[in-house]
Coordinates of C-alpha atoms in Angstrom, one line a residue:
M1 CA 14.9 14.3 16.1
S2 CA 16.2 17.6 15.0
A3 CA 16.8 18.8 11.4
I4 CA 20.5 18.4 11.7
D5 CA 20.2 14.7 12.7
G6 CA 18.3 13.7 9.6
G7 CA 19.1 13.0 6.0
L8 CA 15.9 14.5 4.5
R9 CA 14.1 17.7 5.7
V10 CA 10.4 17.8 4.9
V11 CA 9.6 21.0 3.0
R12 CA 6.0 20.1 1.8
S13 CA 3.8 17.3 2.9
S14 CA 0.2 16.1 3.4
P15 CA -1.7 13.7 5.7
F16 CA -1.1 11.0 3.0
V17 CA 2.7 11.0 3.4
Q18 CA 3.5 8.5 6.1
L19 CA 6.2 6.4 7.6
Q20 CA 5.3 2.7 7.0
D21 CA 7.0 -0.7 7.4
A22 CA 5.8 -4.2 7.0
G23 CA 3.1 -3.7 9.7
R24 CA 2.1 -4.7 13.2
F25 CA 1.4 -8.4 13.8
G26 CA 0.2 -10.5 16.7
V27 CA -1.7 -7.7 18.4
R28 CA -5.2 -7.8 16.8
H29 CA -6.6 -9.5 19.9
L30 CA -5.8 -6.2 21.6
G31 CA -7.9 -4.4 19.1
V32 CA -4.8 -3.0 17.3
T33 CA -4.9 -3.1 13.6
Q34 CA -2.1 -4.2 11.1
C35 CA -1.1 -0.9 9.4
G36 CA 2.0 -1.1 7.2
A37 CA 2.7 -0.3 3.5
L38 CA -0.5 -0.8 1.4
D39 CA 1.5 -1.9 -1.7
W40 CA 3.7 -4.3 0.2
I41 CA 5.3 -5.5 -3.1
A42 CA 6.6 -2.0 -4.0
H43 CA 7.7 -1.6 -0.4
R44 CA 9.8 -4.7 -0.6
W45 CA 11.4 -3.8 -3.9
A46 CA 12.3 -0.3 -2.6
N47 CA 14.2 -2.0 0.2
W48 CA 15.7 -4.6 -2.1
L49 CA 17.2 -1.9 -4.3
L50 CA 19.3 -0.7 -1.3
G51 CA 20.1 -4.1 0.2
N52 CA 17.9 -3.3 3.2
P53 CA 15.8 -5.8 5.2
L54 CA 12.7 -6.2 3.1
T55 CA 10.5 -5.1 6.1
A56 CA 12.4 -1.8 6.8
A57 CA 10.6 1.5 7.2
V58 CA 10.0 3.6 4.1
V59 CA 8.0 6.7 3.3
E60 CA 4.7 6.0 1.7
I61 CA 3.7 8.9 -0.5
T62 CA 0.1 8.8 -1.7
L63 CA -1.1 11.1 -4.5
G64 CA 2.1 13.2 -4.5
N65 CA 2.2 16.8 -3.0
A66 CA 5.5 16.3 -1.1
E67 CA 9.0 17.8 -1.2
F68 CA 12.2 17.0 0.7
E69 CA 15.5 18.7 1.0
C70 CA 18.6 16.5 1.2
S71 CA 20.7 17.2 4.3
R72 CA 23.6 15.0 3.1
D73 CA 24.9 13.0 0.2
A74 CA 23.2 9.5 0.0
T75 CA 21.8 6.8 -2.2
L76 CA 18.0 6.4 -2.0
A77 CA 15.4 4.2 -3.8
L78 CA 12.0 4.9 -5.3
T79 CA 9.3 2.3 -6.4
G80 CA 5.6 2.2 -6.9
A81 CA 3.5 4.9 -8.6
D82 CA 4.9 7.5 -11.0
L83 CA 4.0 10.7 -9.1
G84 CA 5.9 13.1 -11.3
A85 CA 9.0 12.9 -9.0
R86 CA 11.9 15.3 -9.7
L87 CA 15.4 15.7 -8.2
D88 CA 15.8 19.4 -8.5
D89 CA 14.8 20.0 -12.2
R90 CA 15.5 16.4 -13.4
P91 CA 12.6 14.0 -13.8
L92 CA 13.1 10.9 -11.7
M93 CA 11.4 7.6 -12.6
P94 CA 10.5 4.9 -10.1
W95 CA 11.9 1.4 -9.7
R96 CA 15.5 2.3 -9.3
S97 CA 18.0 3.6 -6.7
F98 CA 19.6 7.0 -7.2
K99 CA 22.2 9.3 -5.7
V100 CA 21.3 12.6 -4.0
L101 CA 23.6 15.4 -3.0
E102 CA 23.4 17.7 0.0
G103 CA 21.1 20.6 -0.8
Q104 CA 19.2 18.9 -3.6
R105 CA 15.4 18.8 -3.5
L106 CA 13.3 15.7 -4.2
S107 CA 9.7 16.6 -5.0
F108 CA 6.5 14.7 -6.0
A109 CA 3.7 16.4 -8.0
Q110 CA 0.6 14.3 -8.7
P111 CA -0.3 10.8 -10.0
R112 CA 0.7 9.9 -13.6
Q113 CA 0.4 6.1 -13.1
G114 CA -0.6 4.5 -9.9
A115 CA -1.4 6.1 -6.5
R116 CA 1.4 5.4 -4.0
A117 CA 5.2 5.7 -4.3
Y118 CA 7.7 4.3 -1.8
L119 CA 10.9 6.1 -0.9
A120 CA 13.6 4.1 0.9
A121 CA 16.9 5.0 2.6
P122 CA 19.9 2.8 3.5
G123 CA 19.0 0.6 6.4
G124 CA 15.5 2.0 6.6
F125 CA 14.2 5.3 8.1
Q126 CA 14.7 5.5 11.8
A127 CA 11.7 5.7 14.2
P128 CA 10.7 4.3 17.5
Q129 CA 9.1 0.8 17.5
V130 CA 5.6 0.6 19.0
L131 CA 4.3 -2.9 19.5
G132 CA 7.0 -4.2 17.1
S133 CA 6.6 -1.7 14.3
C134 CA 7.0 1.9 13.4
A135 CA 4.0 1.9 11.0
S136 CA 1.9 5.1 11.3
M137 CA -1.6 4.8 12.6
L138 CA -3.1 8.1 13.6
R139 CA -6.5 6.6 14.8
E140 CA -4.7 4.5 17.4
G141 CA -1.9 7.0 18.1
L142 CA 0.8 4.5 17.2
G143 CA 4.0 4.6 15.1
G144 CA 5.4 7.3 12.9
L145 CA 8.5 9.5 13.6
Q146 CA 7.5 10.3 17.2
G147 CA 5.5 7.2 18.0
D148 CA 2.2 9.0 18.1
G149 CA 0.9 7.9 14.7
R150 CA 0.9 11.3 13.0
A151 CA 1.8 11.7 9.3
I152 CA 5.1 13.2 8.2
A153 CA 4.8 17.0 8.6
V154 CA 6.7 20.1 7.3
G155 CA 9.9 20.6 9.3
D156 CA 10.3 16.9 10.2
A157 CA 13.7 15.3 9.6
L158 CA 14.0 11.8 8.3
G159 CA 17.2 10.0 9.3
W160 CA 18.8 6.6 8.7
S161 CA 22.0 4.9 9.8
G162 CA 22.9 2.6 6.9
N163 CA 25.0 3.3 3.8
A164 CA 24.6 2.3 0.1
N165 CA 26.9 3.4 -2.7
E166 CA 25.9 1.5 -5.8
T167 CA 22.8 2.3 -7.7
R168 CA 20.5 -0.4 -9.0
Q169 CA 17.5 -0.7 -11.4
M170 CA 14.7 -3.2 -11.2
P171 CA 14.7 -6.0 -13.7
A172 CA 12.0 -5.0 -16.3
E173 CA 10.1 -8.3 -16.0
F174 CA 9.4 -7.6 -12.3
I175 CA 8.0 -4.0 -12.7
P176 CA 4.2 -4.0 -12.5
E177 CA 2.1 -1.9 -14.7
Y178 CA -0.8 0.1 -13.4
Q179 CA -2.5 1.2 -16.6
T180 CA -4.9 -1.6 -17.5
T181 CA -8.1 -2.5 -15.6
P182 CA -6.9 -4.9 -12.9
C183 CA -8.6 -8.3 -12.3
L184 CA -8.2 -9.0 -8.6
Q185 CA -8.2 -12.6 -7.4
L186 CA -10.5 -13.3 -4.4
I187 CA -10.5 -16.3 -2.1
L188 CA -14.1 -17.3 -1.5
G189 CA -15.3 -16.9 2.1
A190 CA -17.5 -18.7 4.6
Q191 CA -20.6 -16.7 3.7
I192 CA -20.3 -17.1 -0.1
G193 CA -23.2 -19.6 -0.2
D194 CA -25.5 -17.0 1.4
F195 CA -25.4 -14.7 -1.6
R196 CA -28.1 -15.1 -4.3
G197 CA -27.0 -16.7 -7.5
Q198 CA -27.5 -13.6 -9.6
S199 CA -25.4 -11.6 -7.1
L200 CA -22.5 -14.1 -7.4
F201 CA -22.8 -13.9 -11.2
D202 CA -22.8 -10.1 -11.1
A203 CA -19.9 -10.0 -8.6
F204 CA -17.5 -11.8 -10.9
N205 CA -18.8 -10.7 -14.3
S206 CA -19.1 -7.0 -13.8
E207 CA -16.8 -4.0 -13.8
W208 CA -16.7 -2.2 -10.4
L209 CA -16.0 1.5 -10.0
I210 CA -13.7 2.6 -7.3
D211 CA -15.7 5.2 -5.1
Q212 CA -14.3 8.5 -3.9
R213 CA -14.6 7.0 -0.4
A214 CA -11.3 5.3 -0.4
D215 CA -8.5 5.4 2.1
R216 CA -6.0 3.1 4.0
M217 CA -8.9 1.6 6.0
G218 CA -10.9 0.5 3.0
I219 CA -12.1 1.1 -0.5
R220 CA -15.8 1.2 -1.5
L221 CA -16.9 -0.2 -4.9
Q222 CA -19.9 0.9 -7.0
G223 CA -21.7 -1.6 -9.2
P224 CA -24.6 -4.0 -9.2
Q225 CA -26.4 -4.4 -5.9
L226 CA -25.4 -7.7 -4.2
Q227 CA -28.0 -9.4 -2.1
C228 CA -27.2 -11.7 0.8
Q229 CA -29.8 -14.0 2.3
R230 CA -28.1 -14.3 5.6
G231 CA -29.6 -12.6 8.7
A232 CA -27.8 -11.0 11.6
M233 CA -24.2 -12.1 12.1
I234 CA -22.0 -12.2 15.2
S235 CA -19.0 -10.0 14.6
E236 CA -15.8 -11.9 13.7
G237 CA -12.2 -11.1 12.8
I238 CA -11.5 -9.4 9.5
P239 CA -8.5 -10.5 7.4
L240 CA -6.6 -8.2 5.1
G241 CA -8.4 -7.7 1.8
A242 CA -11.8 -8.9 3.2
V243 CA -14.7 -7.9 0.8
Q244 CA -17.6 -7.0 3.0
V245 CA -21.1 -6.4 1.7
P246 CA -23.2 -4.0 3.8
P247 CA -27.0 -3.7 3.5
D248 CA -26.7 -1.3 0.5
G249 CA -25.2 -4.2 -1.5
Q250 CA -22.1 -2.2 -2.5
P251 CA -18.8 -4.0 -1.5
I252 CA -16.1 -2.6 0.8
I253 CA -12.6 -4.0 0.5
L254 CA -10.8 -3.6 3.8
L255 CA -7.2 -2.8 3.9
N256 CA -4.3 -2.4 6.3
D257 CA -5.9 0.2 8.6
R258 CA -9.2 -1.7 8.9
Q259 CA -11.1 -2.4 12.1
T260 CA -10.2 -5.7 13.7
I261 CA -13.7 -7.2 13.8
G262 CA -16.9 -6.7 11.7
G263 CA -20.4 -8.2 11.3
Y264 CA -21.2 -7.8 7.6
P265 CA -21.3 -10.9 5.3
R266 CA -18.2 -11.3 3.1
L267 CA -17.7 -12.6 -0.4
G268 CA -14.2 -13.6 0.7
A269 CA -10.8 -11.9 0.8
L270 CA -8.4 -10.6 -1.9
T271 CA -5.1 -12.4 -2.2
P272 CA -2.1 -10.4 -0.9
Q273 CA -0.9 -9.7 -4.5
A274 CA -4.4 -8.4 -5.3
V275 CA -4.3 -6.1 -2.3
A276 CA -1.0 -4.6 -3.5
R277 CA -2.4 -4.0 -6.9
L278 CA -5.6 -2.4 -5.5
A279 CA -3.4 0.0 -3.5
Q280 CA -2.3 1.6 -6.8
C281 CA -5.8 2.2 -8.1
L282 CA -7.3 5.7 -8.0
P283 CA -11.0 6.7 -7.4
G284 CA -12.9 6.6 -10.6
Q285 CA -10.9 3.7 -12.0
T286 CA -12.6 0.3 -12.6
L287 CA -11.6 -3.2 -11.6
R288 CA -12.9 -6.8 -11.9
L289 CA -13.0 -9.6 -9.3
T290 CA -12.3 -13.2 -10.1
P291 CA -12.6 -16.2 -7.8
T292 CA -9.7 -18.4 -6.8
T293 CA -9.0 -21.2 -4.4
Q294 CA -7.0 -21.1 -1.3
D295 CA -4.5 -23.6 -2.7
G296 CA -4.1 -21.6 -5.9
A297 CA -3.6 -18.4 -4.0
L298 CA -1.0 -20.0 -1.7
L299 CA 1.0 -21.3 -4.7
A300 CA 0.9 -17.9 -6.3
Q301 CA 2.1 -16.2 -3.1
R302 CA 5.0 -18.6 -2.7
R303 CA 6.1 -17.9 -6.3
L304 CA 5.9 -14.2 -5.7
L305 CA 7.9 -14.4 -2.5
A306 CA 10.6 -16.4 -4.3
Q307 CA 11.5 -13.2 -6.2
W308 CA 13.3 -11.9 -3.2
Q309 CA 15.2 -15.1 -2.2

């Protein structure tokens, strides 16, 4: 895709600026991971603002440090983190759609609240489908603008084929807040009974610090040392949000770019809503875990999905 074909020309970027959609499903038996937008809720709202299919491709901008030049007039949408976005010299807040003119520059500085912003275009950004998705995954060489998994780079052109004229703003009651310490719901897993009682008490009654070792594959937590009495395990499939506990006793929450199988015992898995909230946490922030039932999590997920019906 050449620069004249696109609607946005990339002026500044980083490895954390990627094309993502709802993800890749039905292929984990091939060893191919899910990928897709980490904050799937913000991703859906970005597309909703433009009347797009909720699964359409967007640009996931993590931690800022990005700039785009508009190649044509358009209506775009922005949700998720406040990364100090500006349209030329005008501050641009998330959770709304907005008009851009040819020649204007859209820039993102650094996090003010949250970690990841989602930029949507009418009909979704165009990219080749690889195994049913254009979600970027460099480790597996899949997805992205060229289908090779690489991040969005300087000189790339982002195009779309849809059209949107009216601007919209999110209803205030649906806008999440990223400032308070999140309490993330966790569905208890099959190995929960193998953890010592004190470890279970500590897991759900302590604040956990988000480690610097955090990316799209997983996020390490620092806190009390959890002890599992289970011996060696046969590796098994890993769901989104799985909370693994390796021998050092410090949990790892596995995200969209996780490996497909693993052999560490698990406390369980975060609910989908909790995964989206975790995606907006920065290293050095704290969080809490709280147990929930599968039935309770399913009911909450149905209520959440009803927002877009």
